[in-house]
Amino acid sequence: GESVGLHLPTLSVQEGDNSIINCAYSNSASDYFIWYKQESGKGPQFIIDIRSNMDKRQGQRVTVLLNKTVKHLSLQIAATQPGDSAVYFCAETPMFSGGYNKLIFGAGTRLAVHP
Amino acid sequence: NAGVTQTPKFQVLKTGQSMTLQCAQDMNHEYMSWYRQDPGMGLRLIHYSVGAGITDQGEVPNGYNVSRSTTEDFPLRLLSAAPSQTSVYFCASSYSRQGRAYGYTFGSGTRLTVV
């Protein structure tokens, strides 16, 4: 079945280091991917997205890399700060002609930033 | 700009009671959806709507009803609450481009406990 999984359930980093959160997806028909950040007691917050016609996309301190050959997605956070501590989800949307293309979420990775 | 607003934030129900979770968006998005999040898991789709008067089931629809009488509102009804429905519920809205949903924006969630 369709699934979006994460390799590392918990990632601990030192403040100022770079963080890399990985995600594997299983549906080769997925063509749009989103990374979300969720802080305790809050809803998922959009970080960055990428379409399948791209390999890399950069935002402010974040970069998403997409490797369609091995169906792998990663989120890189530069100069990680304590405010980056949260659970990070990747989500995929399978290509669908018409109607609503639902988000399929993985279980999430917790990022803990230590001073 | 409020985005997606959910009420209530917290609710405790007794088994068998019914209630409605409210969701409103002010972004004029065509698509709206409801997800539930259980501990340690990603979000799973309950129901969705691609426009006023049009709704459909997601992957976990049993025990829930929805309706979409306006673009702005998408209430979720629990017909007869069960302990298995204890969860955090998130409403999301998204815009349509070339027949697909983008820009998924989530509300802050409703934490429901059924005793």
mmCIF file of C-alpha atoms in Angstrom:
data_model
loop_
_atom_site.group_PDB
_atom_site.id
_atom_site.type_symbol
_atom_site.label_atom_id
_atom_site.label_comp_id
_atom_site.label_asym_id
_atom_site.label_seq_id
_atom_site.Cartn_x
_atom_site.Cartn_y
_atom_site.Cartn_z
ATOM 1 C CA GLY A 1 0.000 0.000 0.000
ATOM 2 C CA GLU A 2 0.919 3.634 -0.032
ATOM 3 C CA SER A 3 3.196 4.771 2.767
ATOM 4 C CA VAL A 4 5.544 7.541 3.717
ATOM 5 C CA GLY A 5 8.146 6.506 6.250
ATOM 6 C CA LEU A 6 10.989 8.110 8.129
ATOM 7 C CA HIS A 7 14.379 6.538 8.865
ATOM 8 C CA LEU A 8 15.106 8.352 12.154
ATOM 9 C CA PRO A 9 12.354 8.708 14.723
ATOM 10 C CA THR A 10 14.462 11.013 16.941
ATOM 11 C CA LEU A 11 17.304 13.309 15.967
ATOM 12 C CA SER A 12 19.391 15.185 18.535
ATOM 13 C CA VAL A 13 21.681 17.992 17.391
ATOM 14 C CA GLN A 14 23.740 20.775 18.916
ATOM 15 C CA GLU A 15 22.652 24.349 18.416
ATOM 16 C CA GLY A 16 24.391 25.765 15.373
ATOM 17 C CA ASP A 17 24.870 22.415 13.658
ATOM 18 C CA ASN A 18 23.119 21.444 10.449
ATOM 19 C CA SER A 19 20.262 18.935 10.681
ATOM 20 C CA ILE A 20 19.195 16.405 8.088
ATOM 21 C CA ILE A 21 15.850 14.648 8.351
ATOM 22 C CA ASN A 22 15.192 11.810 5.936
ATOM 23 C CA CYS A 23 12.033 10.340 4.491
ATOM 24 C CA ALA A 24 11.295 7.436 2.169
ATOM 25 C CA TYR A 25 8.152 7.224 0.101
ATOM 26 C CA SER A 26 6.737 4.171 -1.586
ATOM 27 C CA ASN A 27 4.297 5.517 -4.166
ATOM 28 C CA SER A 28 6.135 6.166 -7.417
ATOM 29 C CA ALA A 29 3.052 8.055 -8.652
ATOM 30 C CA SER A 30 3.568 10.796 -6.048
ATOM 31 C CA ASP A 31 4.637 14.034 -7.657
ATOM 32 C CA TYR A 32 4.304 16.642 -4.912
ATOM 33 C CA PHE A 33 5.941 16.576 -1.507
ATOM 34 C CA ILE A 34 5.685 18.792 1.544
ATOM 35 C CA TRP A 35 7.609 19.109 4.777
ATOM 36 C CA TYR A 36 5.695 20.201 7.876
ATOM 37 C CA LYS A 37 6.854 21.247 11.329
ATOM 38 C CA GLN A 38 4.611 20.536 14.288
ATOM 39 C CA GLU A 39 5.223 22.032 17.697
ATOM 40 C CA SER A 40 3.578 20.622 20.784
ATOM 41 C CA GLY A 41 -0.130 21.446 20.902
ATOM 42 C CA LYS A 42 -0.163 23.085 17.469
ATOM 43 C CA GLY A 43 -1.171 22.144 13.965
ATOM 44 C CA PRO A 44 1.295 21.233 11.212
ATOM 45 C CA GLN A 45 3.064 24.284 9.837
ATOM 46 C CA PHE A 46 4.190 24.365 6.215
ATOM 47 C CA ILE A 47 7.972 24.545 5.806
ATOM 48 C CA ILE A 48 8.752 23.867 2.181
ATOM 49 C CA ASP A 49 7.437 21.881 -0.758
ATOM 50 C CA ILE A 50 8.862 20.400 -3.912
ATOM 51 C CA ARG A 51 7.413 19.039 -7.121
ATOM 52 C CA SER A 52 8.732 15.952 -8.840
ATOM 53 C CA ASN A 53 10.172 17.931 -11.739
ATOM 54 C CA MET A 54 12.754 19.363 -9.326
ATOM 55 C CA ASP A 55 15.657 17.778 -7.407
ATOM 56 C CA LYS A 56 16.295 20.575 -4.957
ATOM 57 C CA ARG A 57 14.538 23.575 -3.539
ATOM 58 C CA GLN A 58 15.809 26.100 -1.039
ATOM 59 C CA GLY A 59 14.056 28.294 1.452
ATOM 60 C CA GLN A 60 15.223 30.342 4.386
ATOM 61 C CA ARG A 61 17.696 28.063 6.230
ATOM 62 C CA VAL A 62 15.978 24.991 4.784
ATOM 63 C CA THR A 63 16.643 22.873 1.730
ATOM 64 C CA VAL A 64 14.617 19.947 0.436
ATOM 65 C CA LEU A 65 16.240 17.326 -1.756
ATOM 66 C CA LEU A 66 14.286 14.827 -3.821
ATOM 67 C CA ASN A 67 15.785 11.645 -5.240
ATOM 68 C CA LYS A 68 13.142 10.009 -7.389
ATOM 69 C CA THR A 69 15.393 7.104 -8.338
ATOM 70 C CA VAL A 70 15.418 5.759 -4.791
ATOM 71 C CA LYS A 71 12.204 7.497 -3.690
ATOM 72 C CA HIS A 72 13.908 9.493 -0.989
ATOM 73 C CA LEU A 73 13.253 12.946 0.398
ATOM 74 C CA SER A 74 15.352 14.929 2.854
ATOM 75 C CA LEU A 75 15.027 18.190 4.757
ATOM 76 C CA GLN A 76 18.190 20.057 5.630
ATOM 77 C CA ILE A 77 18.095 22.770 8.277
ATOM 78 C CA ALA A 78 21.122 25.030 8.428
ATOM 79 C CA ALA A 79 22.443 26.443 11.719
ATOM 80 C CA THR A 80 19.806 24.675 13.785
ATOM 81 C CA GLN A 81 18.291 26.778 16.557
ATOM 82 C CA PRO A 82 16.394 25.833 19.737
ATOM 83 C CA GLY A 83 13.221 27.108 18.073
ATOM 84 C CA ASP A 84 13.615 24.365 15.467
ATOM 85 C CA SER A 85 12.864 21.720 18.087
ATOM 86 C CA ALA A 86 9.645 20.036 16.950
ATOM 87 C CA VAL A 87 8.298 16.994 15.129
ATOM 88 C CA TYR A 88 8.850 17.078 11.392
ATOM 89 C CA PHE A 89 6.602 15.276 8.929
ATOM 90 C CA CYS A 90 7.039 14.623 5.273
ATOM 91 C CA ALA A 91 3.894 14.190 3.231
ATOM 92 C CA GLU A 92 3.331 13.079 -0.331
ATOM 93 C CA THR A 93 0.460 13.527 -2.722
ATOM 94 C CA PRO A 94 -0.074 10.956 -5.441
ATOM 95 C CA MET A 95 -0.732 12.330 -8.885
ATOM 96 C CA PHE A 96 -4.483 12.213 -9.417
ATOM 97 C CA SER A 97 -6.444 13.439 -12.379
ATOM 98 C CA GLY A 98 -9.219 15.585 -11.003
ATOM 99 C CA GLY A 99 -10.636 15.822 -7.510
ATOM 100 C CA TYR A 100 -8.695 16.026 -4.294
ATOM 101 C CA ASN A 101 -5.176 14.673 -4.084
ATOM 102 C CA LYS A 102 -4.893 13.714 -0.428
ATOM 103 C CA LEU A 103 -1.807 14.100 1.711
ATOM 104 C CA ILE A 104 -0.177 10.887 2.933
ATOM 105 C CA PHE A 105 1.852 11.480 6.075
ATOM 106 C CA GLY A 106 4.678 9.592 7.657
ATOM 107 C CA ALA A 107 4.901 9.018 11.422
ATOM 108 C CA GLY A 108 7.252 11.972 11.982
ATOM 109 C CA THR A 109 10.776 12.633 13.282
ATOM 110 C CA ARG A 110 11.385 14.484 16.509
ATOM 111 C CA LEU A 111 14.208 17.024 16.309
ATOM 112 C CA ALA A 112 15.764 17.975 19.640
ATOM 113 C CA VAL A 113 18.189 20.895 19.619
ATOM 114 C CA HIS A 114 20.578 21.144 22.564
ATOM 115 C CA PRO A 115 22.398 24.346 23.574
ATOM 116 C CA ASN B 1 -5.877 36.934 8.227
ATOM 117 C CA ALA B 2 -7.036 34.098 10.495
ATOM 118 C CA GLY B 3 -6.399 31.206 8.046
ATOM 119 C CA VAL B 4 -8.084 28.049 9.352
ATOM 120 C CA THR B 5 -9.992 28.335 12.627
ATOM 121 C CA GLN B 6 -11.113 25.322 14.627
ATOM 122 C CA THR B 7 -13.424 25.200 17.625
ATOM 123 C CA PRO B 8 -13.451 23.972 20.301
ATOM 124 C CA LYS B 9 -9.783 23.458 21.216
ATOM 125 C CA PHE B 10 -10.590 20.791 23.800
ATOM 126 C CA GLN B 11 -13.605 18.559 24.337
ATOM 127 C CA VAL B 12 -14.492 15.621 26.591
ATOM 128 C CA LEU B 13 -17.408 13.420 25.581
ATOM 129 C CA LYS B 14 -19.085 10.426 27.087
ATOM 130 C CA THR B 15 -19.447 7.299 24.989
ATOM 131 C CA GLY B 16 -22.533 7.592 22.809
ATOM 132 C CA GLN B 17 -22.732 11.379 22.830
ATOM 133 C CA SER B 18 -22.705 13.328 19.592
ATOM 134 C CA MET B 19 -21.006 16.601 18.769
ATOM 135 C CA THR B 20 -19.827 18.798 15.926
ATOM 136 C CA LEU B 21 -16.294 20.071 15.443
ATOM 137 C CA GLN B 22 -16.277 23.397 13.656
ATOM 138 C CA CYS B 23 -13.837 24.504 10.960
ATOM 139 C CA ALA B 24 -13.806 27.793 9.070
ATOM 140 C CA GLN B 25 -11.326 29.262 6.584
ATOM 141 C CA ASP B 26 -11.094 32.777 5.213
ATOM 142 C CA MET B 27 -8.720 32.149 2.306
ATOM 143 C CA ASN B 28 -11.437 31.303 -0.247
ATOM 144 C CA HIS B 29 -9.870 27.861 -0.714
ATOM 145 C CA GLU B 30 -11.894 25.370 -2.723
ATOM 146 C CA TYR B 31 -10.694 22.270 -0.892
ATOM 147 C CA MET B 32 -11.179 21.430 2.777
ATOM 148 C CA SER B 33 -10.432 18.272 4.715
ATOM 149 C CA TRP B 34 -10.403 16.673 8.143
ATOM 150 C CA TYR B 35 -7.531 14.609 9.537
ATOM 151 C CA ARG B 36 -7.037 12.824 12.813
ATOM 152 C CA GLN B 37 -3.731 12.377 14.572
ATOM 153 C CA ASP B 38 -3.164 9.606 17.068
ATOM 154 C CA PRO B 39 -0.162 9.519 19.425
ATOM 155 C CA GLY B 40 3.129 8.896 17.663
ATOM 156 C CA MET B 41 1.509 8.818 14.251
ATOM 157 C CA GLY B 42 1.085 11.007 11.243
ATOM 158 C CA LEU B 43 -2.238 12.466 10.172
ATOM 159 C CA ARG B 44 -4.891 10.305 8.510
ATOM 160 C CA LEU B 45 -7.611 11.632 6.246
ATOM 161 C CA ILE B 46 -11.217 11.305 7.476
ATOM 162 C CA HIS B 47 -13.304 13.247 4.935
ATOM 163 C CA TYR B 48 -12.690 15.908 2.353
ATOM 164 C CA SER B 49 -14.558 18.369 0.158
ATOM 165 C CA VAL B 50 -13.609 19.766 -3.239
ATOM 166 C CA GLY B 51 -16.262 22.482 -3.117
ATOM 167 C CA ALA B 52 -19.564 23.540 -1.603
ATOM 168 C CA GLY B 53 -22.043 20.674 -1.743
ATOM 169 C CA ILE B 54 -19.382 18.058 -2.586
ATOM 170 C CA THR B 55 -17.869 15.726 -0.001
ATOM 171 C CA ASP B 56 -16.163 12.349 -0.062
ATOM 172 C CA GLN B 57 -14.591 9.804 2.278
ATOM 173 C CA GLY B 58 -10.959 9.534 3.190
ATOM 174 C CA GLU B 59 -9.192 6.518 4.670
ATOM 175 C CA VAL B 60 -10.851 6.508 8.124
ATOM 176 C CA PRO B 61 -14.439 7.814 7.621
ATOM 177 C CA ASN B 62 -16.419 5.452 9.865
ATOM 178 C CA GLY B 63 -18.283 7.204 12.688
ATOM 179 C CA TYR B 64 -18.007 10.670 11.132
ATOM 180 C CA ASN B 65 -20.226 12.783 8.898
ATOM 181 C CA VAL B 66 -19.469 16.009 7.056
ATOM 182 C CA SER B 67 -21.287 18.584 4.982
ATOM 183 C CA ARG B 68 -20.152 21.643 3.024
ATOM 184 C CA SER B 69 -22.914 24.174 2.601
ATOM 185 C CA THR B 70 -20.554 27.129 2.128
ATOM 186 C CA THR B 71 -16.996 27.604 0.864
ATOM 187 C CA GLU B 72 -15.884 28.825 4.284
ATOM 188 C CA ASP B 73 -17.216 26.125 6.634
ATOM 189 C CA PHE B 74 -16.642 22.384 6.899
ATOM 190 C CA PRO B 75 -18.027 20.897 10.144
ATOM 191 C CA LEU B 76 -17.221 17.355 11.271
ATOM 192 C CA ARG B 77 -19.943 15.474 13.137
ATOM 193 C CA LEU B 78 -19.399 12.566 15.484
ATOM 194 C CA LEU B 79 -22.653 10.633 15.490
ATOM 195 C CA SER B 80 -22.114 8.409 18.551
ATOM 196 C CA ALA B 81 -18.733 8.948 20.169
ATOM 197 C CA ALA B 82 -16.561 5.945 20.964
ATOM 198 C CA PRO B 83 -13.269 5.751 22.918
ATOM 199 C CA SER B 84 -11.507 4.847 19.661
ATOM 200 C CA GLN B 85 -12.289 8.373 18.460
ATOM 201 C CA THR B 86 -10.099 9.894 21.147
ATOM 202 C CA SER B 87 -7.609 11.827 19.058
ATOM 203 C CA VAL B 88 -6.508 15.242 17.895
ATOM 204 C CA TYR B 89 -8.491 16.476 14.913
ATOM 205 C CA PHE B 90 -7.094 18.866 12.334
ATOM 206 C CA CYS B 91 -8.934 20.725 9.633
ATOM 207 C CA ALA B 92 -7.058 21.827 6.520
ATOM 208 C CA SER B 93 -7.840 23.922 3.493
ATOM 209 C CA SER B 94 -6.072 24.115 0.150
ATOM 210 C CA TYR B 95 -6.422 25.921 -3.143
ATOM 211 C CA SER B 96 -6.955 24.369 -6.513
ATOM 212 C CA ARG B 97 -4.597 24.751 -9.461
ATOM 213 C CA GLN B 98 -4.992 22.715 -12.614
ATOM 214 C CA GLY B 99 -7.307 20.322 -10.829
ATOM 215 C CA ARG B 100 -4.982 19.635 -7.895
ATOM 216 C CA ALA B 101 -4.739 20.799 -4.320
ATOM 217 C CA TYR B 102 -1.807 22.932 -3.157
ATOM 218 C CA GLY B 103 -1.007 25.146 -0.202
ATOM 219 C CA TYR B 104 -2.444 22.916 2.484
ATOM 220 C CA THR B 105 -3.011 25.069 5.574
ATOM 221 C CA PHE B 106 -3.901 23.455 8.884
ATOM 222 C CA GLY B 107 -5.851 24.694 11.864
ATOM 223 C CA SER B 108 -4.526 24.431 15.407
ATOM 224 C CA GLY B 109 -6.549 21.308 16.195
ATOM 225 C CA THR B 110 -9.267 20.010 18.503
ATOM 226 C CA ARG B 111 -8.172 17.599 21.207
ATOM 227 C CA LEU B 112 -11.062 15.172 21.811
ATOM 228 C CA THR B 113 -11.283 12.661 24.642
ATOM 229 C CA VAL B 114 -14.089 10.102 24.749
ATOM 230 C CA VAL B 115 -14.614 8.434 28.116
#
